[in-house]
Amino acid sequence: MDLPARLAPFFARRGWSLHRHQAEMLERAEEPALLLIAPTGAGKTLSGFLPTLAELAENPRPGLHTLYVSPLKALAADIRRNLLTPVEELGLPIRIEDRTGDTSQAARRRQRADPPHILLTTPESLALLLSYEDAPRIFEGLSRVVVDEIHALAESKRGDQLFLALSRLQALAPDLRRVGLSATVDDPAEIAHLLARSPDPCAILHADPGERPDLSMLDAGRAPPWAGGAALHAIPAVLEEVRRHRTTLIFHNTRAQAEIFFHNLWLQNDDALPIAIHHGSLSREQRTNVEAAMLRGDLRAIVCTGTLDLGIDWGNVDLVIQMGGPKYVKRLVQRIGRANHRAGVPSKAILVPANRFEVLECVAAIDAALAGDLDGTPRGPGPLDVLCQHILIRACAGPFAADDLYAEIRTAGPYADLARADFEACLDFCATGGYALKAYDRWRRLLLRDGFWQLRDPRAAKRIRMNIGTIEDTGTLSVRLRSGTHLGEVEEYFASTLTPGDTFLIGGQVVRFEGLKEMTVEVTRRPDATPRVGRFGGGKFPTSVALTRRILDLIRQSSPDLPRHTADWLALQARVSRLPRAERMLVETFEAEDRWHAAFWGFAGWNAHQTLGLLLTHRMEAQGLDPLGFVATDYALLVTGLREVEDPGSLLDPRDLREGFETWLQGNAVMKRTFRGVATIAGLIEKNLPGSRKTGRQATFSTDILYDTLVKYDPGHLLLRVTREEAQRGLVDFGRIEEMLSRIQGRLDHVRAPHVTPLAAPLLLERGRVPVEGRGRERLMAEQAARLLEEAGLEDLT
Amino acid sequence: MNGTAFSFTLNGTAAVALPSGALLLPSERLLCISDLHLGKSERMARRRGVMLPPYETRATLDRLALDLDATQPACVVALGDSFDDLAASEALDPEDRARLVALQDGRRWIWIEGNHDAGPNAQDGEGHASLTVAGLTFRHIAEPGAAPGEVSGHYHPKFGLPGFGDRRPCFLLDASRLVLPAYGTYTGGLDARDPALRSLLADRALAILTGSRAIPVPLPGAQRVGQRV
């Protein structure tokens, strides 16, 4: 199809012609659901809007025509600016506005009264809009919804919430057409299923694949260190690459690593190259400043995290550096695409392994990325906590019949197979709390009147609206200078470990902890001090199953792609002990530093190894092996204790492991953390009250207590079920343990080494050891307390 | 001091801090617990429309029953904020009420008034604003400059040993006063280093952590924490 006449001048003036997929998007604009898969830089977003511009140019009409949803507020604002250019140039009668958490109250009210033609928003802001009683009026004329970066949304609860919102939109505007814009994914059909009105089909369009990327591993001139994730050894080489390129994005996997790297980078940045830092714990002003400097072209590099995986198109980026193992091939490909965001130029990326194991991971990831072998993460059906929130949102908008809502929800891809019983359980939870003890008949939240469910107290709508969203609040505290300047956020847990005088890194500067004031961490600047390692939130994903398999293949084939130092290391391991194999479990036991160690080479990702560590040490405690703690990495679990594990096979019995998971593991901190997220999303607790915050002296209590209480008194409660299911897939990752067990089928190689083995040596150096709360630990704690008492000269008080 | 509790002397009276957060005066056969906040979930539902698991009263009474079994006191002092409010005391679930009556059976039971439950509550037992026994004065909120031997609650103190995980509810003790941890299940805590709390106690003070055993640790000096410059 040709470009509509009204739009042609805009393209002509720029010497542009339509991409094939853009023309196809115009041709197939009438499809009820259409998914476009395109590499970055292919003009994806414009493709999504062309049919809207064409329709409104030909047939101007008032009211909301197209809703655009993206995962990032910044994208919504950026797209608005980009769309305004053709609209203004061509004099089209189209009003475009964005609506996010940053939009003023006045603007939001106006948008509800008089919606623009194109509204750009986020899943959360859309959910909020749908909670208003006037939602039917706002959306009745809606023709198109465009979901940008749908592959990213599809991986999280934000996507589940969005797809539920689409089911609601479709009920309000039956002729609504859905368009999804996605980066390259391993399974387009799965995304298509989520996008379409279930069970209807969804057409898929593939844009031409871009140029083959230019990928390499950094040659830092020397072998990376044995352990750690900071990759400080690579700083001179990284600076050299920054110097050689126009603009570089330096990606890290965690905020803490980004901070440490950034701090050390500046200590060696002798040319004072303009390099900034960007991650989710920094204040919004700070991030906005960095983004603005980037747009102006003032920066040569940004040290960043996943917050820049997606985002506005910075055409000037010509190099991406991935620090550390990329963990997911899919994410690596996404990051690579951030460089040379123009068609016809290959993206260029350099991978920097931070330690020996990551050399393997980087080599495997480069192979996989070049082969287009992306790793999938099947998510399973839509989680019920998000469904509970959706029901509450629906109730805010007005009375509803259960049958209607159930039917509507089943048109959302993630909930296509939702059982009626599960729906009823969620509805009951929203109405009464869903407890076995029916305590709240007088105070229930939803009532059934004349066949319609509604809020008992309409004022509750305000509280429900304040709680909308599925992005987890990890419980962070604001870090401020005495003057009030906000520097960023740190996790509550990290803050609770600080004593006045401690120094840590935030925003690349070293600060000194002065005290906790209300909910604020007060600090002073201390540029001269050596920082303690910062611990922030920020995702640490386990290495994907597909990538792990490739790593095991590399080890087995002693691949020629491996650098000399790494090949030598593996060869030495083969001589001293054995090399790990996919179909067997290697267990090494040895004595070092007066402790016994057992390394379990499970290759199941660090989440699963952490769970395995909890399960195994629990069994070791029972067997009197006095475990003291363990370290989990993506490749292995290292357990440290006072005695040797002589029969590792007895610890790995699948039945015992499963039973341990079912019973005692439910008291674990990981389960409690998962519960906190679930309880917040489902609306059991409010985002701030009474979860993790306290205001002034009004003490509130932790959700851990709610979890323990439910486990003890109401073990069949809906939210416990949701927590278990989620933890199995996520933080606990029992699925990966099952995958490992079925891979090894009880085949065990136990090597009793005379000393630490080459492969296990790095594990001894890893940080983040998890202590075992056993008899030994409680004893150590009492001893430590006694020492402190003596030092303080306080024995007389005892 | 047995294996898990912590014994000390306050104003000449021997006392034992139990790992559960209860205080025992062996010479008086008196057990003291503070800040039970019974009926909290009911009050939350009534006041805020938040429907927390309605089991906290049961959970608190279950733990209290264990302490009563183990110590067989002749007298129980509930040191205020025993109920989340007086209406919550009225609205107590019949089963929970029966449970409480059974626990009270055969012993003297004293409700000290707290800020949440000022005035007579709906349950059996004596009500007092404060009480003096064996040289110790029991009141809900500590009074600055109180005579030595004051035992109070109210603040829900919490403290942790650096490097040993989460903060736990704790007793705070100096040469002249004791602050009890909150005993109720749905109770949060205030960090013992918070100026509001730390300033109540002398420089030389202990936090006695609760948990599987009562562990005394030094409370960081008042001059180092919460200081405003």
mmCIF file with all atom_site columns, N, CA, C and O in Angstrom, chain A residues 435-437 439-440 445 463 684 686 689 697 700-701 705 713-714 778 785 788-789 793-794 796, chain B residues 41 45 48 50-55 59 62 155 185 187-188 204 206 212 215-218:
data_model
loop_
_atom_site.group_PDB
_atom_site.id
_atom_site.type_symbol
_atom_site.label_atom_id
_atom_site.label_alt_id
_atom_site.label_comp_id
_atom_site.label_asym_id
_atom_site.label_entity_id
_atom_site.label_seq_id
_atom_site.pdbx_PDB_ins_code
_atom_site.Cartn_x
_atom_site.Cartn_y
_atom_site.Cartn_z
_atom_site.occupancy
_atom_site.B_iso_or_equiv
_atom_site.pdbx_formal_charge
_atom_site.auth_seq_id
_atom_site.auth_comp_id
_atom_site.auth_asym_id
_atom_site.auth_atom_id
_atom_site.pdbx_PDB_model_num
ATOM 1   N N  . TYR A 1 435 ? -10.704 -15.525 54.179 1.00 0.00 ? 435 TYR A N  1
ATOM 2   C CA . TYR A 1 435 ? -10.160 -16.316 55.283 1.00 0.00 ? 435 TYR A CA 1
ATOM 3   C C  . TYR A 1 435 ? -11.083 -17.453 55.659 1.00 0.00 ? 435 TYR A C  1
ATOM 4   O O  . TYR A 1 435 ? -12.306 -17.358 55.534 1.00 0.00 ? 435 TYR A O  1
ATOM 5   N N  . ALA A 1 436 ? -10.484 -18.530 56.162 1.00 0.00 ? 436 ALA A N  1
ATOM 6   C CA . ALA A 1 436 ? -11.262 -19.651 56.658 1.00 0.00 ? 436 ALA A CA 1
ATOM 7   C C  . ALA A 1 436 ? -12.111 -19.174 57.831 1.00 0.00 ? 436 ALA A C  1
ATOM 8   O O  . ALA A 1 436 ? -13.256 -19.590 58.005 1.00 0.00 ? 436 ALA A O  1
ATOM 9   N N  . LEU A 1 437 ? -11.542 -18.301 58.647 1.00 0.00 ? 437 LEU A N  1
ATOM 10  C CA . LEU A 1 437 ? -12.299 -17.685 59.743 1.00 0.00 ? 437 LEU A CA 1
ATOM 11  C C  . LEU A 1 437 ? -13.040 -16.481 59.156 1.00 0.00 ? 437 LEU A C  1
ATOM 12  O O  . LEU A 1 437 ? -12.422 -15.514 58.739 1.00 0.00 ? 437 LEU A O  1
ATOM 13  N N  . ALA A 1 439 ? -14.289 -13.512 59.525 1.00 0.00 ? 439 ALA A N  1
ATOM 14  C CA . ALA A 1 439 ? -14.269 -12.499 60.568 1.00 0.00 ? 439 ALA A CA 1
ATOM 15  C C  . ALA A 1 439 ? -14.826 -11.155 60.114 1.00 0.00 ? 439 ALA A C  1
ATOM 16  O O  . ALA A 1 439 ? -15.173 -10.322 60.938 1.00 0.00 ? 439 ALA A O  1
ATOM 17  N N  . TYR A 1 440 ? -14.878 -10.959 58.813 1.00 0.00 ? 440 TYR A N  1
ATOM 18  C CA . TYR A 1 440 ? -15.103 -9.593  58.352 1.00 0.00 ? 440 TYR A CA 1
ATOM 19  C C  . TYR A 1 440 ? -16.443 -9.378  57.668 1.00 0.00 ? 440 TYR A C  1
ATOM 20  O O  . TYR A 1 440 ? -16.548 -8.530  56.798 1.00 0.00 ? 440 TYR A O  1
ATOM 21  N N  . ARG A 1 445 ? -15.307 -5.799  51.868 1.00 0.00 ? 445 ARG A N  1
ATOM 22  C CA . ARG A 1 445 ? -14.969 -4.721  50.947 1.00 0.00 ? 445 ARG A CA 1
ATOM 23  C C  . ARG A 1 445 ? -15.964 -4.643  49.796 1.00 0.00 ? 445 ARG A C  1
ATOM 24  O O  . ARG A 1 445 ? -16.313 -3.574  49.343 1.00 0.00 ? 445 ARG A O  1
ATOM 25  N N  . ARG A 1 463 ? -8.447  4.505   48.092 1.00 0.00 ? 463 ARG A N  1
ATOM 26  C CA . ARG A 1 463 ? -7.327  3.698   48.570 1.00 0.00 ? 463 ARG A CA 1
ATOM 27  C C  . ARG A 1 463 ? -6.906  2.675   47.522 1.00 0.00 ? 463 ARG A C  1
ATOM 28  O O  . ARG A 1 463 ? -5.728  2.415   47.325 1.00 0.00 ? 463 ARG A O  1
ATOM 29  N N  . LEU A 1 684 ? -4.032  -6.835  49.795 1.00 0.00 ? 684 LEU A N  1
ATOM 30  C CA . LEU A 1 684 ? -4.157  -7.186  51.215 1.00 0.00 ? 684 LEU A CA 1
ATOM 31  C C  . LEU A 1 684 ? -3.564  -6.067  52.059 1.00 0.00 ? 684 LEU A C  1
ATOM 32  O O  . LEU A 1 684 ? -4.096  -5.692  53.089 1.00 0.00 ? 684 LEU A O  1
ATOM 33  N N  . GLU A 1 686 ? -1.498  -2.132  51.826 1.00 0.00 ? 686 GLU A N  1
ATOM 34  C CA . GLU A 1 686 ? -1.324  -1.002  50.944 1.00 0.00 ? 686 GLU A CA 1
ATOM 35  C C  . GLU A 1 686 ? 0.151   -0.749  50.748 1.00 0.00 ? 686 GLU A C  1
ATOM 36  O O  . GLU A 1 686 ? 0.971   -1.152  51.562 1.00 0.00 ? 686 GLU A O  1
ATOM 37  N N  . LEU A 1 689 ? 1.241   1.265   53.807 1.00 0.00 ? 689 LEU A N  1
ATOM 38  C CA . LEU A 1 689 ? 0.714   0.888   55.104 1.00 0.00 ? 689 LEU A CA 1
ATOM 39  C C  . LEU A 1 689 ? 0.074   -0.475  55.033 1.00 0.00 ? 689 LEU A C  1
ATOM 40  O O  . LEU A 1 689 ? -0.692  -0.690  54.132 1.00 0.00 ? 689 LEU A O  1
ATOM 41  N N  . ARG A 1 697 ? 6.667   7.892   64.819 1.00 0.00 ? 697 ARG A N  1
ATOM 42  C CA . ARG A 1 697 ? 6.766   6.887   65.854 1.00 0.00 ? 697 ARG A CA 1
ATOM 43  C C  . ARG A 1 697 ? 5.649   5.875   65.788 1.00 0.00 ? 697 ARG A C  1
ATOM 44  O O  . ARG A 1 697 ? 5.545   5.001   66.622 1.00 0.00 ? 697 ARG A O  1
ATOM 45  N N  . THR A 1 700 ? 4.748   0.267   62.569 1.00 0.00 ? 700 THR A N  1
ATOM 46  C CA . THR A 1 700 ? 3.965   -0.723  61.848 1.00 0.00 ? 700 THR A CA 1
ATOM 47  C C  . THR A 1 700 ? 4.770   -2.007  61.820 1.00 0.00 ? 700 THR A C  1
ATOM 48  O O  . THR A 1 700 ? 5.908   -2.029  62.247 1.00 0.00 ? 700 THR A O  1
ATOM 49  N N  . PHE A 1 701 ? 4.163   -3.062  61.342 1.00 0.00 ? 701 PHE A N  1
ATOM 50  C CA . PHE A 1 701 ? 4.861   -4.329  61.447 1.00 0.00 ? 701 PHE A CA 1
ATOM 51  C C  . PHE A 1 701 ? 5.091   -4.928  60.077 1.00 0.00 ? 701 PHE A C  1
ATOM 52  O O  . PHE A 1 701 ? 4.467   -4.556  59.102 1.00 0.00 ? 701 PHE A O  1
ATOM 53  N N  . ILE A 1 705 ? 5.248   -11.146 59.353 1.00 0.00 ? 705 ILE A N  1
ATOM 54  C CA . ILE A 1 705 ? 4.377   -11.627 60.429 1.00 0.00 ? 705 ILE A CA 1
ATOM 55  C C  . ILE A 1 705 ? 3.048   -12.106 59.856 1.00 0.00 ? 705 ILE A C  1
ATOM 56  O O  . ILE A 1 705 ? 2.512   -13.124 60.271 1.00 0.00 ? 705 ILE A O  1
ATOM 57  N N  . TYR A 1 713 ? -2.218  -20.428 60.708 1.00 0.00 ? 713 TYR A N  1
ATOM 58  C CA . TYR A 1 713 ? -3.641  -20.497 61.020 1.00 0.00 ? 713 TYR A CA 1
ATOM 59  C C  . TYR A 1 713 ? -4.547  -20.650 59.801 1.00 0.00 ? 713 TYR A C  1
ATOM 60  O O  . TYR A 1 713 ? -5.732  -20.931 59.957 1.00 0.00 ? 713 TYR A O  1
ATOM 61  N N  . ASP A 1 714 ? -4.022  -20.405 58.600 1.00 0.00 ? 714 ASP A N  1
ATOM 62  C CA . ASP A 1 714 ? -4.880  -20.488 57.414 1.00 0.00 ? 714 ASP A CA 1
ATOM 63  C C  . ASP A 1 714 ? -4.051  -20.962 56.214 1.00 0.00 ? 714 ASP A C  1
ATOM 64  O O  . ASP A 1 714 ? -3.925  -20.261 55.209 1.00 0.00 ? 714 ASP A O  1
ATOM 65  N N  . GLU A 1 778 ? 23.534  -19.559 66.377 1.00 0.00 ? 778 GLU A N  1
ATOM 66  C CA . GLU A 1 778 ? 22.978  -18.955 67.596 1.00 0.00 ? 778 GLU A CA 1
ATOM 67  C C  . GLU A 1 778 ? 24.077  -18.886 68.672 1.00 0.00 ? 778 GLU A C  1
ATOM 68  O O  . GLU A 1 778 ? 24.165  -17.941 69.430 1.00 0.00 ? 778 GLU A O  1
ATOM 69  N N  . ALA A 1 785 ? 27.879  -11.375 71.322 1.00 0.00 ? 785 ALA A N  1
ATOM 70  C CA . ALA A 1 785 ? 27.221  -10.457 72.241 1.00 0.00 ? 785 ALA A CA 1
ATOM 71  C C  . ALA A 1 785 ? 28.023  -10.358 73.543 1.00 0.00 ? 785 ALA A C  1
ATOM 72  O O  . ALA A 1 785 ? 28.223  -9.269  74.094 1.00 0.00 ? 785 ALA A O  1
ATOM 73  N N  . LEU A 1 788 ? 31.039  -8.220  73.093 1.00 0.00 ? 788 LEU A N  1
ATOM 74  C CA . LEU A 1 788 ? 30.684  -6.798  73.039 1.00 0.00 ? 788 LEU A CA 1
ATOM 75  C C  . LEU A 1 788 ? 30.404  -6.259  74.441 1.00 0.00 ? 788 LEU A C  1
ATOM 76  O O  . LEU A 1 788 ? 30.793  -5.152  74.774 1.00 0.00 ? 788 LEU A O  1
ATOM 77  N N  . LEU A 1 789 ? 29.711  -7.071  75.244 1.00 0.00 ? 789 LEU A N  1
ATOM 78  C CA . LEU A 1 789 ? 29.403  -6.647  76.610 1.00 0.00 ? 789 LEU A CA 1
ATOM 79  C C  . LEU A 1 789 ? 30.683  -6.396  77.389 1.00 0.00 ? 789 LEU A C  1
ATOM 80  O O  . LEU A 1 789 ? 30.809  -5.426  78.124 1.00 0.00 ? 789 LEU A O  1
ATOM 81  N N  . GLY A 1 793 ? 32.323  -2.947  78.885 1.00 0.00 ? 793 GLY A N  1
ATOM 82  C CA . GLY A 1 793 ? 32.385  -2.870  80.342 1.00 0.00 ? 793 GLY A CA 1
ATOM 83  C C  . GLY A 1 793 ? 31.011  -2.830  80.968 1.00 0.00 ? 793 GLY A C  1
ATOM 84  O O  . GLY A 1 793 ? 30.772  -2.110  81.937 1.00 0.00 ? 793 GLY A O  1
ATOM 85  N N  . LEU A 1 794 ? 30.075  -3.575  80.369 1.00 0.00 ? 794 LEU A N  1
ATOM 86  C CA . LEU A 1 794 ? 28.703  -3.528  80.855 1.00 0.00 ? 794 LEU A CA 1
ATOM 87  C C  . LEU A 1 794 ? 28.305  -4.799  81.602 1.00 0.00 ? 794 LEU A C  1
ATOM 88  O O  . LEU A 1 794 ? 27.129  -5.015  81.870 1.00 0.00 ? 794 LEU A O  1
ATOM 89  N N  . ASP A 1 796 ? 28.437  -5.494  84.513 1.00 0.00 ? 796 ASP A N  1
ATOM 90  C CA . ASP A 1 796 ? 27.781  -5.255  85.797 1.00 0.00 ? 796 ASP A CA 1
ATOM 91  C C  . ASP A 1 796 ? 26.275  -5.092  85.652 1.00 0.00 ? 796 ASP A C  1
ATOM 92  O O  . ASP A 1 796 ? 25.525  -5.284  86.593 1.00 0.00 ? 796 ASP A O  1
ATOM 93  N N  . SER B 2 41  ? -6.540  -6.593  64.023 1.00 0.00 ? 41  SER B N  1
ATOM 94  C CA . SER B 2 41  ? -7.038  -6.786  62.653 1.00 0.00 ? 41  SER B CA 1
ATOM 95  C C  . SER B 2 41  ? -8.481  -6.294  62.541 1.00 0.00 ? 41  SER B C  1
ATOM 96  O O  . SER B 2 41  ? -8.858  -5.683  61.545 1.00 0.00 ? 41  SER B O  1
ATOM 97  N N  . ALA B 2 45  ? -9.768  -3.365  60.000 1.00 0.00 ? 45  ALA B N  1
ATOM 98  C CA . ALA B 2 45  ? -10.865 -3.559  59.050 1.00 0.00 ? 45  ALA B CA 1
ATOM 99  C C  . ALA B 2 45  ? -11.930 -2.476  59.264 1.00 0.00 ? 45  ALA B C  1
ATOM 100 O O  . ALA B 2 45  ? -12.451 -1.906  58.307 1.00 0.00 ? 45  ALA B O  1
ATOM 101 N N  . ARG B 2 48  ? -9.955  1.164   58.550 1.00 0.00 ? 48  ARG B N  1
ATOM 102 C CA . ARG B 2 48  ? -9.272  1.462   57.285 1.00 0.00 ? 48  ARG B CA 1
ATOM 103 C C  . ARG B 2 48  ? -9.753  0.589   56.131 1.00 0.00 ? 48  ARG B C  1
ATOM 104 O O  . ARG B 2 48  ? -9.289  0.762   55.010 1.00 0.00 ? 48  ARG B O  1
ATOM 105 N N  . VAL B 2 50  ? -8.930  -2.405  55.743 1.00 0.00 ? 50  VAL B N  1
ATOM 106 C CA . VAL B 2 50  ? -7.838  -3.337  55.414 1.00 0.00 ? 50  VAL B CA 1
ATOM 107 C C  . VAL B 2 50  ? -8.137  -4.655  56.123 1.00 0.00 ? 50  VAL B C  1
ATOM 108 O O  . VAL B 2 50  ? -8.364  -4.665  57.323 1.00 0.00 ? 50  VAL B O  1
ATOM 109 N N  . MET B 2 51  ? -8.170  -5.737  55.374 1.00 0.00 ? 51  MET B N  1
ATOM 110 C CA . MET B 2 51  ? -8.574  -7.009  55.966 1.00 0.00 ? 51  MET B CA 1
ATOM 111 C C  . MET B 2 51  ? -7.389  -7.942  56.173 1.00 0.00 ? 51  MET B C  1
ATOM 112 O O  . MET B 2 51  ? -7.132  -8.825  55.367 1.00 0.00 ? 51  MET B O  1
ATOM 113 N N  . LEU B 2 52  ? -6.688  -7.714  57.259 1.00 0.00 ? 52  LEU B N  1
ATOM 114 C CA . LEU B 2 52  ? -5.521  -8.545  57.571 1.00 0.00 ? 52  LEU B CA 1
ATOM 115 C C  . LEU B 2 52  ? -5.985  -9.913  58.068 1.00 0.00 ? 52  LEU B C  1
ATOM 116 O O  . LEU B 2 52  ? -7.116  -10.054 58.529 1.00 0.00 ? 52  LEU B O  1
ATOM 117 N N  . PRO B 2 53  ? -5.107  -10.914 57.997 1.00 0.00 ? 53  PRO B N  1
ATOM 118 C CA . PRO B 2 53  ? -5.499  -12.234 58.501 1.00 0.00 ? 53  PRO B CA 1
ATOM 119 C C  . PRO B 2 53  ? -5.993  -12.094 59.951 1.00 0.00 ? 53  PRO B C  1
ATOM 120 O O  . PRO B 2 53  ? -5.255  -11.595 60.806 1.00 0.00 ? 53  PRO B O  1
ATOM 121 N N  . PRO B 2 54  ? -7.246  -12.512 60.226 1.00 0.00 ? 54  PRO B N  1
ATOM 122 C CA . PRO B 2 54  ? -7.857  -12.221 61.534 1.00 0.00 ? 54  PRO B CA 1
ATOM 123 C C  . PRO B 2 54  ? -7.427  -13.221 62.610 1.00 0.00 ? 54  PRO B C  1
ATOM 124 O O  . PRO B 2 54  ? -8.247  -13.752 63.333 1.00 0.00 ? 54  PRO B O  1
ATOM 125 N N  . TYR B 2 55  ? -6.160  -13.487 62.704 1.00 0.00 ? 55  TYR B N  1
ATOM 126 C CA . TYR B 2 55  ? -5.685  -14.534 63.612 1.00 0.00 ? 55  TYR B CA 1
ATOM 127 C C  . TYR B 2 55  ? -4.704  -14.031 64.654 1.00 0.00 ? 55  TYR B C  1
ATOM 128 O O  . TYR B 2 55  ? -4.123  -14.822 65.368 1.00 0.00 ? 55  TYR B O  1
ATOM 129 N N  . ALA B 2 59  ? -3.034  -15.943 67.853 1.00 0.00 ? 59  ALA B N  1
ATOM 130 C CA . ALA B 2 59  ? -1.590  -16.200 67.859 1.00 0.00 ? 59  ALA B CA 1
ATOM 131 C C  . ALA B 2 59  ? -0.942  -15.647 69.126 1.00 0.00 ? 59  ALA B C  1
ATOM 132 O O  . ALA B 2 59  ? -0.082  -16.287 69.736 1.00 0.00 ? 59  ALA B O  1
ATOM 133 N N  . ASP B 2 62  ? -1.959  -17.775 72.061 1.00 0.00 ? 62  ASP B N  1
ATOM 134 C CA . ASP B 2 62  ? -1.246  -19.064 72.003 1.00 0.00 ? 62  ASP B CA 1
ATOM 135 C C  . ASP B 2 62  ? 0.142   -18.937 72.629 1.00 0.00 ? 62  ASP B C  1
ATOM 136 O O  . ASP B 2 62  ? 0.582   -19.802 73.382 1.00 0.00 ? 62  ASP B O  1
ATOM 137 N N  . TYR B 2 155 ? 6.832   1.579   73.464 1.00 0.00 ? 155 TYR B N  1
ATOM 138 C CA . TYR B 2 155 ? 7.656   1.949   72.307 1.00 0.00 ? 155 TYR B CA 1
ATOM 139 C C  . TYR B 2 155 ? 7.938   0.812   71.336 1.00 0.00 ? 155 TYR B C  1
ATOM 140 O O  . TYR B 2 155 ? 8.467   1.033   70.251 1.00 0.00 ? 155 TYR B O  1
ATOM 141 N N  . THR B 2 185 ? 1.211   -10.077 68.348 1.00 0.00 ? 185 THR B N  1
ATOM 142 C CA . THR B 2 185 ? 1.706   -10.617 67.083 1.00 0.00 ? 185 THR B CA 1
ATOM 143 C C  . THR B 2 185 ? 1.796   -9.550  65.997 1.00 0.00 ? 185 THR B C  1
ATOM 144 O O  . THR B 2 185 ? 2.766   -9.488  65.262 1.00 0.00 ? 185 THR B O  1
ATOM 145 N N  . THR B 2 187 ? 2.563   -6.376  65.830 1.00 0.00 ? 187 THR B N  1
ATOM 146 C CA . THR B 2 187 ? 3.140   -5.135  66.334 1.00 0.00 ? 187 THR B CA 1
ATOM 147 C C  . THR B 2 187 ? 4.472   -4.921  65.638 1.00 0.00 ? 187 THR B C  1
ATOM 148 O O  . THR B 2 187 ? 5.235   -5.856  65.444 1.00 0.00 ? 187 THR B O  1
ATOM 149 N N  . GLY B 2 188 ? 4.709   -3.719  65.240 1.00 0.00 ? 188 GLY B N  1
ATOM 150 C CA . GLY B 2 188 ? 5.988   -3.411  64.601 1.00 0.00 ? 188 GLY B CA 1
ATOM 151 C C  . GLY B 2 188 ? 6.980   -2.991  65.656 1.00 0.00 ? 188 GLY B C  1
ATOM 152 O O  . GLY B 2 188 ? 6.858   -3.383  66.818 1.00 0.00 ? 188 GLY B O  1
ATOM 153 N N  . ARG B 2 204 ? 24.898  4.016   79.611 1.00 0.00 ? 204 ARG B N  1
ATOM 154 C CA . ARG B 2 204 ? 25.213  2.591   79.775 1.00 0.00 ? 204 ARG B CA 1
ATOM 155 C C  . ARG B 2 204 ? 23.908  1.828   79.833 1.00 0.00 ? 204 ARG B C  1
ATOM 156 O O  . ARG B 2 204 ? 23.182  1.893   80.814 1.00 0.00 ? 204 ARG B O  1
ATOM 157 N N  . LEU B 2 206 ? 21.554  -1.744  78.070 1.00 0.00 ? 206 LEU B N  1
ATOM 158 C CA . LEU B 2 206 ? 21.551  -3.002  77.337 1.00 0.00 ? 206 LEU B CA 1
ATOM 159 C C  . LEU B 2 206 ? 20.288  -3.122  76.511 1.00 0.00 ? 206 LEU B C  1
ATOM 160 O O  . LEU B 2 206 ? 19.227  -2.657  76.920 1.00 0.00 ? 206 LEU B O  1
ATOM 161 N N  . SER B 2 212 ? 14.971  -17.174 70.009 1.00 0.00 ? 212 SER B N  1
ATOM 162 C CA . SER B 2 212 ? 15.005  -18.506 70.599 1.00 0.00 ? 212 SER B CA 1
ATOM 163 C C  . SER B 2 212 ? 15.758  -18.481 71.937 1.00 0.00 ? 212 SER B C  1
ATOM 164 O O  . SER B 2 212 ? 15.628  -19.383 72.734 1.00 0.00 ? 212 SER B O  1
ATOM 165 N N  . ILE B 2 215 ? 19.240  -12.577 74.363 1.00 0.00 ? 215 ILE B N  1
ATOM 166 C CA . ILE B 2 215 ? 20.659  -12.264 74.217 1.00 0.00 ? 215 ILE B CA 1
ATOM 167 C C  . ILE B 2 215 ? 20.906  -10.790 74.575 1.00 0.00 ? 215 ILE B C  1
ATOM 168 O O  . ILE B 2 215 ? 20.391  -9.895  73.889 1.00 0.00 ? 215 ILE B O  1
ATOM 169 N N  . PRO B 2 216 ? 21.663  -10.531 75.651 1.00 0.00 ? 216 PRO B N  1
ATOM 170 C CA . PRO B 2 216 ? 21.954  -9.148  75.998 1.00 0.00 ? 216 PRO B CA 1
ATOM 171 C C  . PRO B 2 216 ? 23.080  -8.583  75.140 1.00 0.00 ? 216 PRO B C  1
ATOM 172 O O  . PRO B 2 216 ? 24.094  -9.251  74.938 1.00 0.00 ? 216 PRO B O  1
ATOM 173 N N  . VAL B 2 217 ? 22.881  -7.383  74.609 1.00 0.00 ? 217 VAL B N  1
ATOM 174 C CA . VAL B 2 217 ? 23.952  -6.711  73.852 1.00 0.00 ? 217 VAL B CA 1
ATOM 175 C C  . VAL B 2 217 ? 23.995  -5.256  74.297 1.00 0.00 ? 217 VAL B C  1
ATOM 176 O O  . VAL B 2 217 ? 22.978  -4.714  74.728 1.00 0.00 ? 217 VAL B O  1
ATOM 177 N N  . PRO B 2 218 ? 25.163  -4.639  74.192 1.00 0.00 ? 218 PRO B N  1
ATOM 178 C CA . PRO B 2 218 ? 25.236  -3.226  74.578 1.00 0.00 ? 218 PRO B CA 1
ATOM 179 C C  . PRO B 2 218 ? 24.441  -2.370  73.596 1.00 0.00 ? 218 PRO B C  1
ATOM 180 O O  . PRO B 2 218 ? 24.445  -2.633  72.393 1.00 0.00 ? 218 PRO B O  1
#
